[in-house]
Amino acid sequence: MLKESFTIEDIVGRAGGDEFIVFVKDIQEHGNAINKAQEICQKIRNIEIDNFKGTISCSIGIAFYPEHGTTFKGLYNLADQALYQTKNQGRNGYTCYTK
């Protein structure tokens, strides 16, 4: 489902456990990333699993190049900080990193 939401040029992979990472090149506006995050959250919420009574949600952290960093490691760490901000605010959404 996640790979289907992005283009062939985007990098989608599993970071470990239940964490995934997406690297999207050439985003012209922050709003495009926010729209994609909202789309992913909605798709995850709509997943139905037989005999599962709970809810499924996702938490997303976003960082932008070069605004927030210029290295993969730096951007990853800032997106991770934004991710945990989303989790601390109740999960089931996204947060863009802010300085």
C-alpha angles and dihedrals in degrees: 000000000000096000090049090060095060139054128258089255093058120089115231122177147144115263093190140293108003095338123108132183129211125191112195118189126212102014103173097193134026088231090067091059091045091050090050091049091051090048092051092048090051093048091050092049090052095056111116123198121191113251093005112127099183132080129256121218140158137219121212133195120196132198127175132220124255096001095065102022147333103224131070092235093050094048092045092053093048093047087050090053089051090048092056090047087057090049092049090052093058103282125247099098145050140271129200113218114253126189 
